[in-house]
CSV table of C-alpha atoms and ligand atoms in Angstrom, one decimal:
chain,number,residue,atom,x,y,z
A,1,UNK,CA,-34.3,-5.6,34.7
A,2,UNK,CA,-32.0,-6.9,37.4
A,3,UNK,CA,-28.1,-6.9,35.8
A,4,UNK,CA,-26.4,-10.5,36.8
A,5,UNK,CA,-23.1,-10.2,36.1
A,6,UNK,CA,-21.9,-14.0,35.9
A,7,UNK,CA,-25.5,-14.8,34.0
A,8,UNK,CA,-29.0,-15.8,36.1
A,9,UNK,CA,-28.2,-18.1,39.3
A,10,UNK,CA,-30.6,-20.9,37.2
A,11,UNK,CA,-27.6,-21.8,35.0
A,12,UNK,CA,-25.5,-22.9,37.5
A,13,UNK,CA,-28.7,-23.8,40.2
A,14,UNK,CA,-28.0,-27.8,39.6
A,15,UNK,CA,-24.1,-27.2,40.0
A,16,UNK,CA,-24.7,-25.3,43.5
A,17,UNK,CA,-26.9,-28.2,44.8
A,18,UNK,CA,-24.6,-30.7,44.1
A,19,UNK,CA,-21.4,-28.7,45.8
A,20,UNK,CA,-23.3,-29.2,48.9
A,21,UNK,CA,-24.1,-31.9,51.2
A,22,UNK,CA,-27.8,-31.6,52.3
A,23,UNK,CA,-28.4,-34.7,54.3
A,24,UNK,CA,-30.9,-36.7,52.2
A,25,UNK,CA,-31.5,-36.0,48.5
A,26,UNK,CA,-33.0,-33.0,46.9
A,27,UNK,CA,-36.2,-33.2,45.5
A,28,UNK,CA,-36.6,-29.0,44.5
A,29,UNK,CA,-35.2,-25.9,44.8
A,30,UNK,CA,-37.4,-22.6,44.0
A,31,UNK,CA,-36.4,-19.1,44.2
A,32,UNK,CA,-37.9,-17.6,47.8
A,33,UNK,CA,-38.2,-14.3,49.6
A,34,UNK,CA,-38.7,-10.8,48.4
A,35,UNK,CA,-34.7,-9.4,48.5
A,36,UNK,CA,-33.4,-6.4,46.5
A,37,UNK,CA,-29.9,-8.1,46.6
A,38,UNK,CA,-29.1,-11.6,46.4
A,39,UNK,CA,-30.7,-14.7,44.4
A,40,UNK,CA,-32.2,-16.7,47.1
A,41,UNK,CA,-33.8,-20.2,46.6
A,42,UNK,CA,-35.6,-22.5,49.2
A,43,UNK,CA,-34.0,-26.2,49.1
A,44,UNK,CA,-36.5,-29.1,49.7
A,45,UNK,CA,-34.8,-32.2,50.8
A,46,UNK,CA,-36.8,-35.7,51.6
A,47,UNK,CA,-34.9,-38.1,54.3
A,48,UNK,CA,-35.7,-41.6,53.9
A,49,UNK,CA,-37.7,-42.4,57.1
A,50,UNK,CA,-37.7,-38.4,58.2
A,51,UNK,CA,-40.2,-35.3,57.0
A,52,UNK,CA,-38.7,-33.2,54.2
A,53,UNK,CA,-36.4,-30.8,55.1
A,54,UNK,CA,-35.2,-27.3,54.1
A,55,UNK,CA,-32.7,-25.2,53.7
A,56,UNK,CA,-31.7,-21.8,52.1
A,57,UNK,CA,-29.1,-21.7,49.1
A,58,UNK,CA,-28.0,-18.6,47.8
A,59,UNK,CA,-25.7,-16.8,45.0
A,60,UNK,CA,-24.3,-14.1,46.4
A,61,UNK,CA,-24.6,-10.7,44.4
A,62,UNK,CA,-22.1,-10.0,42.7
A,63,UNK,CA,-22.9,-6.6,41.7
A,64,UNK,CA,-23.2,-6.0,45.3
A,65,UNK,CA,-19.8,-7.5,46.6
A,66,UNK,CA,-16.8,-8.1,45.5
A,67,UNK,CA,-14.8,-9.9,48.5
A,68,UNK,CA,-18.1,-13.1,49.2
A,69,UNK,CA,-14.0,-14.5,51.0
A,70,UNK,CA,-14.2,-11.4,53.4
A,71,UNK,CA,-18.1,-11.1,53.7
A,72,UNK,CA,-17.8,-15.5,54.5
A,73,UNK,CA,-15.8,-14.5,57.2
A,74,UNK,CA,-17.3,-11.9,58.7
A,75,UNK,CA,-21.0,-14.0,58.8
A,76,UNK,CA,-18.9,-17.2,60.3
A,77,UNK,CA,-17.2,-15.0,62.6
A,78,UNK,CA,-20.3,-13.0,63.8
A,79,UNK,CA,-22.4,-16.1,64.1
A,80,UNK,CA,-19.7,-18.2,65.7
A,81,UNK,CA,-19.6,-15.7,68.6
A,82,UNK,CA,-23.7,-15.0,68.5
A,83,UNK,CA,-23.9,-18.6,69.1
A,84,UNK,CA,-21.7,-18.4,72.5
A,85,UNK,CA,-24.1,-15.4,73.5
A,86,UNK,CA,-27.1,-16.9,73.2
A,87,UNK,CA,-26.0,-20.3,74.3
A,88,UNK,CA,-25.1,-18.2,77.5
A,89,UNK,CA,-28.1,-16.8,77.2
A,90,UNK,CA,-29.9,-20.0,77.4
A,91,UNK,CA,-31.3,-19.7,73.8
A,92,UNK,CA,-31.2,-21.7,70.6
A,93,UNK,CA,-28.5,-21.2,69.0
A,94,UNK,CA,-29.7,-23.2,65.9
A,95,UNK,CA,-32.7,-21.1,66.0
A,96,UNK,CA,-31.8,-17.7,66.8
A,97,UNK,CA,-28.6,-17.3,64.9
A,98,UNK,CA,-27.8,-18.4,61.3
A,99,UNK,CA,-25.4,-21.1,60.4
A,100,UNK,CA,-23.3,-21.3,58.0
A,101,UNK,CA,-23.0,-24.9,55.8
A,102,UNK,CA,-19.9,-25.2,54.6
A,103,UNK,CA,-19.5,-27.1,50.6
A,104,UNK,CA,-17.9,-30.6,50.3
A,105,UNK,CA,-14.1,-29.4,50.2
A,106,UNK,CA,-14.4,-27.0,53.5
A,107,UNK,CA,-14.3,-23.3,52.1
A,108,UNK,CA,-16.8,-21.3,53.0
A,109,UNK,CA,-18.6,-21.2,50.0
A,110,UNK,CA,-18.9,-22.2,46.5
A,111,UNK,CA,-17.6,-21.1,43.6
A,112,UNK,CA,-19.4,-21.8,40.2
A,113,UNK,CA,-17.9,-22.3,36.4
A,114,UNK,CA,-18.9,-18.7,36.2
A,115,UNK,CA,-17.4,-17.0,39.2
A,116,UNK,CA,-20.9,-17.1,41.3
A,117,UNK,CA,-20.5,-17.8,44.9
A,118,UNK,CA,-22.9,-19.3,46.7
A,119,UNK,CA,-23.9,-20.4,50.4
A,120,UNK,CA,-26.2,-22.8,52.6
A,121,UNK,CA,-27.8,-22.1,55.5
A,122,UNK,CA,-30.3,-24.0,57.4
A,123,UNK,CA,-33.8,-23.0,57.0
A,124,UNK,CA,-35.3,-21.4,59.9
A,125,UNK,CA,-38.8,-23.1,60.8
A,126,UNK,CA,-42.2,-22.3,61.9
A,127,UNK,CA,-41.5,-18.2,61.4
A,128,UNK,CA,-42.6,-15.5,59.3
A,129,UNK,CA,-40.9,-12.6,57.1
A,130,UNK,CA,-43.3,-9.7,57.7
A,131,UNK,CA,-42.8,-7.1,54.4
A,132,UNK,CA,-44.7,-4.3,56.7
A,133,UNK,CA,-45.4,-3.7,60.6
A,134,UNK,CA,-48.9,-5.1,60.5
A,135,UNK,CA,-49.0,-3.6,64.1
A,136,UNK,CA,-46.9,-2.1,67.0
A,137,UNK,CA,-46.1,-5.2,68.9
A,138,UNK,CA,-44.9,-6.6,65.7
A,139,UNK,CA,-42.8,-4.0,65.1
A,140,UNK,CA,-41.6,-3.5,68.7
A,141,UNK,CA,-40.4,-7.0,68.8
A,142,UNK,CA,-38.3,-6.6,65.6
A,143,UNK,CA,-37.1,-3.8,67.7
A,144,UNK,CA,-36.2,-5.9,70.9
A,145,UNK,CA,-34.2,-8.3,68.9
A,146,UNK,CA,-32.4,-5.7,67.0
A,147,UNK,CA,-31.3,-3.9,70.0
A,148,UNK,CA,-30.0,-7.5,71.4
A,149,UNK,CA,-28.4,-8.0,68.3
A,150,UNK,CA,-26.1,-4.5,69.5
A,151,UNK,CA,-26.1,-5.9,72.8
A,152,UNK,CA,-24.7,-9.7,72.2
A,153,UNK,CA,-21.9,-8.1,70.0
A,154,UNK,CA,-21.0,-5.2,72.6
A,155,UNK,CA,-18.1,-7.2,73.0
A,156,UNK,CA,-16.9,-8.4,69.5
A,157,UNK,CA,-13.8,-6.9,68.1
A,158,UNK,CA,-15.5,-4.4,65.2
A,159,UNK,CA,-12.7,-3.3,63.8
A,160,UNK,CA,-11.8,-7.1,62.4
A,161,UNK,CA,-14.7,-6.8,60.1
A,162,UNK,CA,-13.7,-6.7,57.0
A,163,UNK,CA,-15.9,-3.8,54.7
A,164,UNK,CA,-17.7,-5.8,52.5
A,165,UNK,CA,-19.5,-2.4,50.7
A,166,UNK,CA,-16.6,0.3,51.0
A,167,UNK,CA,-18.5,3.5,52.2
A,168,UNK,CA,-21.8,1.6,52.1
A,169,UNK,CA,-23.2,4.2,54.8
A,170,UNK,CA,-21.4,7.0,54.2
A,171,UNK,CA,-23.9,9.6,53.3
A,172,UNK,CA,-21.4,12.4,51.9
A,173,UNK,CA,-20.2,10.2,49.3
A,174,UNK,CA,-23.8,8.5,48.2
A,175,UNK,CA,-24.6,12.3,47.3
A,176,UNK,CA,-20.9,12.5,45.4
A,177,UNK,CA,-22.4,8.9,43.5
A,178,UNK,CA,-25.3,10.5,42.8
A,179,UNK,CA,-24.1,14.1,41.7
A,180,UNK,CA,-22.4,12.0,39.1
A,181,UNK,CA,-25.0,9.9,37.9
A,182,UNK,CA,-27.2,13.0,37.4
A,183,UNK,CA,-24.0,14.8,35.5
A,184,UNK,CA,-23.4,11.2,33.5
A,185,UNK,CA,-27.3,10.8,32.9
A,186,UNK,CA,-26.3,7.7,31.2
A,187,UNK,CA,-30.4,7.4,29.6
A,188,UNK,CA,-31.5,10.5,30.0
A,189,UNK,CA,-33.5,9.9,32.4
A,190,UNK,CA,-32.4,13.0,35.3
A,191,UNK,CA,-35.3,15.4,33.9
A,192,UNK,CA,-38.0,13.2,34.9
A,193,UNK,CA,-36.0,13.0,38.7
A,194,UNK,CA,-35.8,16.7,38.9
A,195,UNK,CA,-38.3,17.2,41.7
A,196,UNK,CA,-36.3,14.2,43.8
A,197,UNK,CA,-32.6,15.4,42.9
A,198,UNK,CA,-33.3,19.2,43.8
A,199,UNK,CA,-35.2,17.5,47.0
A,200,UNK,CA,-31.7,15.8,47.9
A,201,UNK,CA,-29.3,18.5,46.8
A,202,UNK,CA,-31.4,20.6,49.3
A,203,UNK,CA,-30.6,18.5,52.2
A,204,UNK,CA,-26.9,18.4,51.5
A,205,UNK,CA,-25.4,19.9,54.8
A,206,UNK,CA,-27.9,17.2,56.5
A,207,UNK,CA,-25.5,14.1,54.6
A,208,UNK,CA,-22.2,15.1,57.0
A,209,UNK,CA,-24.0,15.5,60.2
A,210,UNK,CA,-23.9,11.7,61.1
A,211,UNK,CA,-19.9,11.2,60.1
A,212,UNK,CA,-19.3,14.6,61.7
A,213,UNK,CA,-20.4,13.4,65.0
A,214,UNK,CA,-17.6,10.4,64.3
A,215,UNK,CA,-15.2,12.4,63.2
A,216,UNK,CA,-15.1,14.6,66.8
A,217,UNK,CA,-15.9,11.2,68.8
A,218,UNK,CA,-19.0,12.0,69.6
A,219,UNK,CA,-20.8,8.6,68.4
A,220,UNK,CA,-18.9,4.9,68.7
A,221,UNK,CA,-17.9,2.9,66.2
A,222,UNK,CA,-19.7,-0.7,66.9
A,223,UNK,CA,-20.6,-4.0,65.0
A,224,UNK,CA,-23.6,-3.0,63.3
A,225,UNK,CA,-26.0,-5.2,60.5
A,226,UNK,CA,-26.4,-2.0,58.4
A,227,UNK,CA,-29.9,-3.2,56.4
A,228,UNK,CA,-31.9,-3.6,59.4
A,229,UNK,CA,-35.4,-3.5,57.7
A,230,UNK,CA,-37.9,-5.9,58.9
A,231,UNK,CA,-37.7,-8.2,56.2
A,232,UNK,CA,-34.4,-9.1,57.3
A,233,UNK,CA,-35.8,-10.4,60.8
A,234,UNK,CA,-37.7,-14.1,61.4
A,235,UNK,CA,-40.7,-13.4,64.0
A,236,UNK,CA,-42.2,-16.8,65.6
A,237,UNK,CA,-45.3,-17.7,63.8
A,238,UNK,CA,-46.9,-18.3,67.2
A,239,UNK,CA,-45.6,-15.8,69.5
A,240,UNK,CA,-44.7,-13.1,67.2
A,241,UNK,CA,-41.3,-12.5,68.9
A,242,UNK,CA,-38.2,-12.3,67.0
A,243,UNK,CA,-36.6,-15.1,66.6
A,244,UNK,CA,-33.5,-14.7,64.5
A,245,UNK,CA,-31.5,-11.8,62.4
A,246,UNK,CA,-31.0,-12.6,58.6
A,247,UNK,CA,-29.2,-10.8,56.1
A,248,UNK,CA,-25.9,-10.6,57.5
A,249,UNK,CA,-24.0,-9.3,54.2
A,250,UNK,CA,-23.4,-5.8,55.5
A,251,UNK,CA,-22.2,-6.9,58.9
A,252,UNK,CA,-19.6,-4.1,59.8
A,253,UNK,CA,-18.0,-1.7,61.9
A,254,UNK,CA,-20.7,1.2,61.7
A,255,UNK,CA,-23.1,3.3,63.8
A,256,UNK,CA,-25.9,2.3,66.2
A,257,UNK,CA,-28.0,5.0,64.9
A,258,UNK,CA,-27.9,3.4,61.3
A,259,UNK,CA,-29.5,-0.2,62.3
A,260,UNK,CA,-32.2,2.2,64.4
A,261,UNK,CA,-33.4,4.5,61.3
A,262,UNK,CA,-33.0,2.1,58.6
A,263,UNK,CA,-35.7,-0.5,60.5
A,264,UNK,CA,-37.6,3.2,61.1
A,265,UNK,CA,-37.4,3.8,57.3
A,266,UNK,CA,-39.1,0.5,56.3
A,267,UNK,CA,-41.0,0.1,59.1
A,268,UNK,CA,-42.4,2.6,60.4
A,269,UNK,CA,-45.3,3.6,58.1
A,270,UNK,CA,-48.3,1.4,56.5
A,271,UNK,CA,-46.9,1.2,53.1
A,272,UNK,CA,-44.7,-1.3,50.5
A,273,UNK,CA,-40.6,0.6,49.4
A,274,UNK,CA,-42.3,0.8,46.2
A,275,UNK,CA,-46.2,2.5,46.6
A,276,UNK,CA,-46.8,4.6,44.0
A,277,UNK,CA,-50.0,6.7,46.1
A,278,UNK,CA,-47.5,9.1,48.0
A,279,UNK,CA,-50.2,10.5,50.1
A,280,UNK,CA,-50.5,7.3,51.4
A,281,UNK,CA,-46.9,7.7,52.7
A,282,UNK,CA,-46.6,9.0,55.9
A,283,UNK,CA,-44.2,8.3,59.3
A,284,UNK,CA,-46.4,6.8,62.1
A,285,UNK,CA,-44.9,9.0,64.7
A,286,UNK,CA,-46.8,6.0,67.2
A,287,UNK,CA,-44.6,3.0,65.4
A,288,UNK,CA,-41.3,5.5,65.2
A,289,UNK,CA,-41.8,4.8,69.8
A,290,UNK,CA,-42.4,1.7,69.9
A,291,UNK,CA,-39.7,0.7,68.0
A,292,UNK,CA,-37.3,3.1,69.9
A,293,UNK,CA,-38.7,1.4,73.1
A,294,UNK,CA,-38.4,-2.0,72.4
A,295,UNK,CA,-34.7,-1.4,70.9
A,296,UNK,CA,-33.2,0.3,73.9
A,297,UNK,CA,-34.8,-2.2,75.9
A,298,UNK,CA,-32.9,-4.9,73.7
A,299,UNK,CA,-29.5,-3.5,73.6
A,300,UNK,CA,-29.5,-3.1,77.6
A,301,UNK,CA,-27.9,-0.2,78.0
A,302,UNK,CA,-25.3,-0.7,75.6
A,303,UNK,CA,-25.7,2.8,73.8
A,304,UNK,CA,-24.3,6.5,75.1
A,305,UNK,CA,-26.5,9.3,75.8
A,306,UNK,CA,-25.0,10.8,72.2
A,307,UNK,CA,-26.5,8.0,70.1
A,308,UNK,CA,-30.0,7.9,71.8
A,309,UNK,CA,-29.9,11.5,71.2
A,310,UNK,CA,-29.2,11.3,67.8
A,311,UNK,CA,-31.2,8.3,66.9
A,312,UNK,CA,-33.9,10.9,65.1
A,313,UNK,CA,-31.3,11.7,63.3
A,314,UNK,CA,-30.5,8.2,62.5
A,315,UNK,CA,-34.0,7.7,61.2
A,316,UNK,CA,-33.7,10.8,58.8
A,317,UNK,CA,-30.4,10.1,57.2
A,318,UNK,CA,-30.7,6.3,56.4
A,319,UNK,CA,-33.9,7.3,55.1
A,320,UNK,CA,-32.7,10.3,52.6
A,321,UNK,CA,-29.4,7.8,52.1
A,322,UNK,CA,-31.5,4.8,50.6
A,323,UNK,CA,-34.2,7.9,48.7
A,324,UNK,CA,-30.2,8.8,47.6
A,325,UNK,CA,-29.2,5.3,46.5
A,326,UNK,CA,-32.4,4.0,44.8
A,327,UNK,CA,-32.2,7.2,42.5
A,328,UNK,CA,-28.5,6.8,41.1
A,329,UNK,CA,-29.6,3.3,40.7
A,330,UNK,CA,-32.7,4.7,38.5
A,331,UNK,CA,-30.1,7.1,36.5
A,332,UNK,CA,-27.8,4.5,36.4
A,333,UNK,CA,-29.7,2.0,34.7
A,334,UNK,CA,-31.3,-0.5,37.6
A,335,UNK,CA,-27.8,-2.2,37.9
A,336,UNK,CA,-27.7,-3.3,41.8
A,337,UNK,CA,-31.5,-3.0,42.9
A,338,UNK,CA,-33.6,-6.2,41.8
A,339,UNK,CA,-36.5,-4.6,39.8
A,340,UNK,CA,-39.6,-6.2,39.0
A,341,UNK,CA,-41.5,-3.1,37.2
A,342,UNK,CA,-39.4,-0.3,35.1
A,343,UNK,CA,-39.4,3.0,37.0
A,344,UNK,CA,-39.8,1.2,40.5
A,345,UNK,CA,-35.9,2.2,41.4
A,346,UNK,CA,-37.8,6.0,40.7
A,347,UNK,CA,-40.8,4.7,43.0
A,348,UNK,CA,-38.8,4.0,46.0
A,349,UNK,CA,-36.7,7.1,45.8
A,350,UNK,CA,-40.4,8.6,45.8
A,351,UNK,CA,-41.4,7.2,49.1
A,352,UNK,CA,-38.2,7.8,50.7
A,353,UNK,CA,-38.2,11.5,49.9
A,354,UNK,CA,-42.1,11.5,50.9
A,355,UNK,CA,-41.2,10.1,54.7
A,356,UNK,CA,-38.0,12.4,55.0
A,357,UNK,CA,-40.3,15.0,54.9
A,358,UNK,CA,-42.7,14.1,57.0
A,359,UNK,CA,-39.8,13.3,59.5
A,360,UNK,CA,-38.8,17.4,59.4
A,361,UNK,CA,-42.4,18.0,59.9
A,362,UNK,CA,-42.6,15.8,62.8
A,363,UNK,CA,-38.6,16.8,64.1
A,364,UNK,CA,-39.8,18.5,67.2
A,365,UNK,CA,-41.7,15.7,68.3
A,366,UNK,CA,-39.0,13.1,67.8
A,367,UNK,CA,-36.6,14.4,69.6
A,368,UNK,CA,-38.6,15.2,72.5
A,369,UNK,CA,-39.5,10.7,71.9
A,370,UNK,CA,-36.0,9.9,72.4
A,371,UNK,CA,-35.1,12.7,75.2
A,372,UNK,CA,-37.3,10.6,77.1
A,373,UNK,CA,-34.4,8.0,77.2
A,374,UNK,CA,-31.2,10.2,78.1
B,1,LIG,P1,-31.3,-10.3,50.3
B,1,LIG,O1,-29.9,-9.7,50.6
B,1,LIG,O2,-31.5,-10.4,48.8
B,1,LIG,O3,-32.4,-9.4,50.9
B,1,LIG,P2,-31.8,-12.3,52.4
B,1,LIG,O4,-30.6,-12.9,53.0
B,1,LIG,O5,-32.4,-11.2,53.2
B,1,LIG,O6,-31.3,-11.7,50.9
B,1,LIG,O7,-32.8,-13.4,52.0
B,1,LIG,C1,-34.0,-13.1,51.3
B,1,LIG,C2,-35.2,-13.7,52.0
B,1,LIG,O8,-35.1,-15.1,52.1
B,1,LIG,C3,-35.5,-13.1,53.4
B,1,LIG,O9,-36.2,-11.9,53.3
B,1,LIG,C4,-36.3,-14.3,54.0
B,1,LIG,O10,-37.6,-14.3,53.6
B,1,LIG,C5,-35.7,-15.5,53.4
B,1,LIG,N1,-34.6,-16.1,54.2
B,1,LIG,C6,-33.3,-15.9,54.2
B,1,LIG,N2,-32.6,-16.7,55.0
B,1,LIG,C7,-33.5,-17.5,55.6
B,1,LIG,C8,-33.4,-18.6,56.6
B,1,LIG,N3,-32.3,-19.0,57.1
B,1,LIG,N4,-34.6,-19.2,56.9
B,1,LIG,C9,-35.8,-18.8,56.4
B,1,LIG,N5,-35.9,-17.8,55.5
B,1,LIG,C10,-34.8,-17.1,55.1
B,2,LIG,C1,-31.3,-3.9,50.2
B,2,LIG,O1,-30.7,-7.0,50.7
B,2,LIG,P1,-32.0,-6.3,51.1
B,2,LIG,O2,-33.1,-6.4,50.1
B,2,LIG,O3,-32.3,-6.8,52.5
B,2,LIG,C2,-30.0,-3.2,50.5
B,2,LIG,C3,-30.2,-2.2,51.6
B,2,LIG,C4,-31.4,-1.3,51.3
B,2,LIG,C5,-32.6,-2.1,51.0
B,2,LIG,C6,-33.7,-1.2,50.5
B,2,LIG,C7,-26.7,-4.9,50.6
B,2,LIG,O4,-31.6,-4.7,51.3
B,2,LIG,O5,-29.0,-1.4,51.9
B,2,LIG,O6,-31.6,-0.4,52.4
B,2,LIG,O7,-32.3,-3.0,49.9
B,2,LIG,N1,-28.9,-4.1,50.8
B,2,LIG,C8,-27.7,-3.9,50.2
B,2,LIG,O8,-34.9,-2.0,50.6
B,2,LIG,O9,-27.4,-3.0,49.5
B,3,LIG,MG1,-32.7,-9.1,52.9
């Protein structure tokens, strides 16, 4: 089950609250949302003369990140400026960005008696977390406001990010991390992954074509979010358009191409991370278009020829990465994936594999999608 370094975030829950100044006293706080990563819990405050009010309070995973000082700055930094955009815009900030509420005492965040750190933001009203693209507008909208999100930031210094995951999307040395988890096999566990790890080790060449491409210059380095699934995106409950980006751990210098295909990994296709029925796995080659529309359309013209020429490619790759990641997590003992089932880590890897290959099967008509574009 899921590995909390510092102990479960309900020991020090009561601490957290009372670090931070909510505005009207707490009357509940409940764990909320279906991340892999973080503890997350929905605050309910009641005002005296007001209607209740919430907000979102969260430990910050520490198996995940080491540096919450960096990964504070980067979110106040990135929001701070997101704000100016959309204010310029003429959106709402306080909608469509998050914000960051400080703890009494001004840091960033809190720390707890047992090294936790945890962090407030305001709770984002009348929208919905979607866990799968119940249709193509749905889906095309998360696109829109993920290509804005690349367009609103076109200007932002990346290289003052700090890296809150070193190598997080660096594909060559995921398959390194896993080569040694199968050579480790810390619970024997590698001869029941055969089928996957021969299935990755196959693809091996495909890991370096991304970084090649930024090693001769031939894809930019921008701000990226890096975990751009659709459960990290508020839609309006009413109008179904995107309202705000979540999630803003992984917040970085990276590649366009990476936000595309990991939305594309999650998104595109009419099953859960985790379904066990792989023939019900398959990339909608429809939903793969209509995300690539609506997220060119968003960024404005922000990317190069190169990186809508490669976005297949990002599609593939951040797919086989996270098929990569989920099964040195399985080998190594569940210890950064939430799990709420044992072998679900093996699950995942499953479905990753499954849509990689039906990615090369489709390849042809992909690329001719995107050249569309160029
Ligand atoms: P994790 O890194 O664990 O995925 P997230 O930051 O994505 O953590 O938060 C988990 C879930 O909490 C999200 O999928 C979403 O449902 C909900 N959530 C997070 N922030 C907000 C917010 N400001 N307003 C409303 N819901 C939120
Ligand atoms: C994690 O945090 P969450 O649940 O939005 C992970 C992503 C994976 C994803 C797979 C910081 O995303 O990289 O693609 O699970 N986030 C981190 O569902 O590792
Ligand atoms: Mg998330």
């Amino acid at each position: 089950m899921n590995v909390n370094l510092d102990g479960t975030a309900e020991q020090c829950l009561a601490e957290a609250l009372s670090a931070f100044d909510f505005g009207a006293p707490v009357v509940g706080a409940l764990r909320y949302g279906q991340g892999h990563i973080n503890d997350t819990f929905v605050v309910h405050t009641q005002p005296e003369n007001a209607c209740c009010g919430r907000f979102i309070l969260q430990r910050i995973s520490a198996a995940a990140f080491h540096r919450p000082d960096q990964l504070m700055e980067n979110i106040v930094g990135v929001t701070e400026y997101l704000r100016r955009e959309i204010l310029n815009s003429g959106g709402d900030p306080e909608r469509e960005t998050l914000r960051v509420i400080r703890p009494r005492g001004g840091s960033l965040y809190y720390t707890d008696s047992k090294g936790g750190a945890w962090r407030v933001y305001p709770f984002i009203e009348n929208t919905v977390c979607y866990q799968m693209a119940e249709s193509p507008a749905l889906f095309a909208a998360s696109g829109r406001i993920f290509g804005r999100f690349q367009r609103y930031l076109n200007g932002y210094p990346a290289h003052t990010l700090h890296e809150t995951i070193p190598r997080f999307h660096d594909t060559e040395d995921r398959l390194r991390k896993l080569k040694d988890a199968v050579a480790a096999d810390k619970l024997g566990r590698a001869a029941q992954c055969r089928r996957e790890i021969d299935f990755v080790l196959e693809r091996e060449s495909d890991c370096s074509v991304a970084l090649q491409a930024l090693r001769k210059g031939e894809l930019p380095l921008r701000v990226t979010h890096n975990d751009t699934k659709l459960n990290n995106v508020l839609m309006d409950k009413d109008t179904g358009e995107g309202v705000c980006i979540i999630d803003l751990d992984t917040v970085m210098q990276g590649l366009s191409i990476n936000d595309f295909g990991d939305s594309i990994r999650f998104g595109a296709n009419h099953n859960e991370e985790d379904e066990r029925d792989l023939s019900k796995v398959n990339l909608d080659v429809g939903l793969f278009e209509s995300y690539a529309q609506a997220f060119l359309e968003g960024a404005g013209g922000a990317l190069t020829a190169n990186e809508i020429a490669f976005l297949p490619w990002g599609a593939k790759l951040m797919t086989l990465e996270c098929g990569i990641r989920f099964l040195t997590d399985y080998l190594d003992g569940d210890a950064y994936f939430h799990i709420s089932r044992e072998g679900q880590n093996l699950d995942r890897c499953r479905t990753q594999c499954k849509l990689v290959a039906d990615m090369e099967r489709h390849w042809d008509e992909l690329r001719k999608t995107v050249s569309k574009w160029l």
